[in-house]
């Protein structure tokens, strides 16, 4: 047996019944405890693992420390281990570093972080000086900052009581009502000195900085804790879910084996106790209905019931399989019928993915705690979203779950070069080409075959190499467990999840099928690895050509490292720097986030503001991409950023315009250095460069990143690093190519007409489980009341359109004419609605009543049935009629 | 593809009636019992089952005046109107036997027998939810199908005179089941009551003169009135509500007195059918069907014969045109008139102010626009471009609101 085989044995616990870590001590490759991965102690008895470390929000110490660590010997060795570096230099030998894998003492870091978390958190918001909010009360604070304050009981502290509508987007979700306003521009404020401070703010030229003290009240819905905890959810949480009327019930109806069950076939119920669960108490009604409808009424089985209980509307969703019935109760209001229908489908999909079938899910012994925590995670995720969204938007009670988020995985359209980089990284992982790792490839058998992987960034799907059905299931898994949400809100330091799953293809395979190409009877695992805002989910197969997995199968550190290095590669390429800027670039396709500019009056404002922008060149506003395209001709795909535009002329020295907006002063220096770079294959320099690039972020983007992390002092960190490291810049091939790509970034427009009239779009490929839409935080980016109104309208209208278009899709899918479908509804291909924006909102957006022509916008949805159903939803200003077929055509060029 | 309406006594669970339309089997007693049982059971647990969705359909329980439970089951695409249908059925029950009887439910067998007379009306109501049939007298549940004719103003005077002579109120004239002219006080009646009156005339087709004891569900649910329907010409009825006197024989004479001289006018008005619009309103040839709703008055005019008799050889049958516009209105265009929604039915409310809406399908295009009190749904050939469609619909709305011969 060669050495590699041995190594694998050590990795694979199935060879020994005893604890896996013990066996590793015998291994000749583990010279010390350092080879034990940090997540090792978190592996459960069943081999499953959820390990997570979130970067603390306020952690100036950590930030400055991390790069320094690199200088020490250990870290260098570690970075040598990088998969990317091994690939690119044949020098890299893996085994010597395998030993040194775990050197950084994690305990120190952890302690520090805890301190920060436990202390009072602070949120800093910078308010643009140019913004003047309309205050009814003519209150100075409201005018300047767009918030209204009240005095705390102590008579001194200022408490945020409300936000003005326009300012809402600036503050939420970071600042909530009830937070204390602590400092303005670093000066402590109380009710006594507030007026003086305000006076100073008015005189000051700089944008005021507000520091809020976070006040946590009530039970904190912490999805991180829920994800990592192995025990059943706490009582307080269960009670809260019970009060919110969330509930699950699984009933096995006429099965002989469960007749003895005391609960008459109820196999699972959450939250418990049984007799306090309203769903349990009224289960008879749903059961009867579920039987009656198909048998006696000639309809299909019920899908959803709306009930009123304790003055609360609740949607009860049905999922029946054979004679069993799964009921999930979801409180209405936040989650409407449309959303509830999709959620139950996702829950069923998730349970089947995790357990093979609903039956095994609820009959598996000792599974109750797991299911409890799974469902509490699902419900908390739903609850969190609805709470957040309700706070974001006033008065929207119905269906606050976004249309886009319910239907499929939201993909991001990337420039081709970037897409290639991403795909390349994932393909490398999937290829599992270990020739460089060991000389004797032939004689080692792998533990797993990688079936495919998908990569998310901040909740957006970047790339998927999974089968369509698998992607849907993986997406359901990540979404319902709140992992996607977490990855977009927090900066993940390390996330490792390992779980056995049952892939769709195997579940639906006919057991007696003699087909040669049938997939092997193996076992499948999902490995989720996260770093930063990236989430990489990989499906692995054991069986067939790999070693069979027997018994309890904990994650193999080797494969975890593989996935981690895949993410590392993306970091090395600089994708972690590139994507945030891409997310705010609003280029592919460009959408109009200042709808009022499309009115006669708005055009005037626009012209005026573009002049101001020119003058105050250092303070470019976010709306800048929109200002660009006025002079463009009727070309539909046009080069937005490089067009004859005054602001770009200002930056004419810089070629890559994506960054140009943010790198103002330092840009030239940066470009010089990047021109000087010498291409180097040396892995060390590659690493250092990717670190260095971090230092280069100053100016606007630094501000933005700082804002995103809610961090106060990081600003100064950048500066510090800047000074210390600017000297040794080096550039790798990949980095270079990515920057080249940035040069070519163009803003695309998919609507016809001189002006960009597109407000929002959703392109849904339901078969693939993918949809394309503007980035999720577009509303916050736009920070515009009218735009928010338009988006809200779009979402509610799109739900209705989607429901109608399903008739046509269903009809095309089913060949049986007996299906009771309305023949008129199935013929509808396109459904459009014209809305008028209310004049109050127009007034608030600065369009005065006199010059106010009505503001109309269309929400149109269309289904394209060939070759597989695709749906396109558009929201655009009424001034230019659009042909959805053309728009869809243009959109397809972007993908 | 079916509509089922079941009434049971809320307390005892005794089935009162069950009516159905469509291709399903008759509902068995045990099924009715189970359905009622579900409702009772959830009520015991302080939970009310408001609405249950099945694929392409809805099951609904509704309780009225604490004594009657109506259960509705509808599939086939128009199920969004099921709640409205059940409330119409309840209105029809009150219309015939009065609210007091329904509340007390003393003699259930007697009530069952009494309610038999409202079966024809209930069947008419069910039709309007059945996507497979052409409704005879009601295309949409929430408005009264009417004919716009230039004679309406003249006829109003006659109707006023007639109502005065029979010492009654609220008179109207119907042609082919469409409301043509009303007395000047007719608007006092709720649209739901007016609709039941028209349905009554339709249900009593062929009888020259008849009076029926009726209760007005909103205005006087407990005190009975006498509704007198009188056939003037073929398919032409005059309706009036009056007290116990004068006797039918006397009314016969009054009818003759009042209406003798107006036969010609009525005949002229009758010619407007089936175009249903005055000839002075012209339609573009691209238009193949139109439905105009007067939202305040809850009246609608539908027409599929827009261009005289020479253009009959269109690809689409007239029935299909009604069906398309009806489906378009029920599933989508009603959103343009939020007033028409039933109270509390806010489940699929759309944020924002809608002003236009369209459907494109492979064989037709529908466009709806609202302007003030009027809502116009128009059916076009698929080749008509969207902007033309918008222009034409807008023109119809302007025509309707400015034309001097339009008299609602």
PDB file of C-alpha atoms in Angstrom, chain A residues 37 53 96 134 239 243 269 285 301 538 546 559 582 613 724 747 771 812 847 859 874 886:
ATOM      1  CA  UNK A  37      -8.979  20.429  11.758  1.00  0.00           C
ATOM      2  CA  UNK A  53     -17.181  31.040  12.655  1.00  0.00           C
ATOM      3  CA  UNK A  96       4.671  18.474   4.273  1.00  0.00           C
ATOM      4  CA  UNK A 134     -38.616  67.235   4.207  1.00  0.00           C
ATOM      5  CA  UNK A 239     -42.735  29.124  22.764  1.00  0.00           C
ATOM      6  CA  UNK A 243     -47.094  32.134  19.669  1.00  0.00           C
ATOM      7  CA  UNK A 269     -45.567  17.382  15.762  1.00  0.00           C
ATOM      8  CA  UNK A 285     -60.511  18.570   9.684  1.00  0.00           C
ATOM      9  CA  UNK A 301     -56.226  17.175  -2.977  1.00  0.00           C
ATOM     10  CA  UNK A 538     -20.647  20.408  -3.241  1.00  0.00           C
ATOM     11  CA  UNK A 546     -15.000   5.305  -5.278  1.00  0.00           C
ATOM     12  CA  UNK A 559     -12.158  17.210   0.757  1.00  0.00           C
ATOM     13  CA  UNK A 582     -20.043  44.429  -9.321  1.00  0.00           C
ATOM     14  CA  UNK A 613     -21.757  66.274  -9.435  1.00  0.00           C
ATOM     15  CA  UNK A 724       2.853  49.967   5.292  1.00  0.00           C
ATOM     16  CA  UNK A 747     -23.546  49.001 -18.941  1.00  0.00           C
ATOM     17  CA  UNK A 771     -33.806  33.317 -12.086  1.00  0.00           C
ATOM     18  CA  UNK A 812     -47.872  22.688 -22.191  1.00  0.00           C
ATOM     19  CA  UNK A 847     -41.694  66.481  -8.164  1.00  0.00           C
ATOM     20  CA  UNK A 859     -45.536  45.548 -15.009  1.00  0.00           C
ATOM     21  CA  UNK A 874     -40.503  43.565 -16.615  1.00  0.00           C
ATOM     22  CA  UNK A 886     -37.056  41.714 -27.931  1.00  0.00           C
TER      23      UNK A 886
END
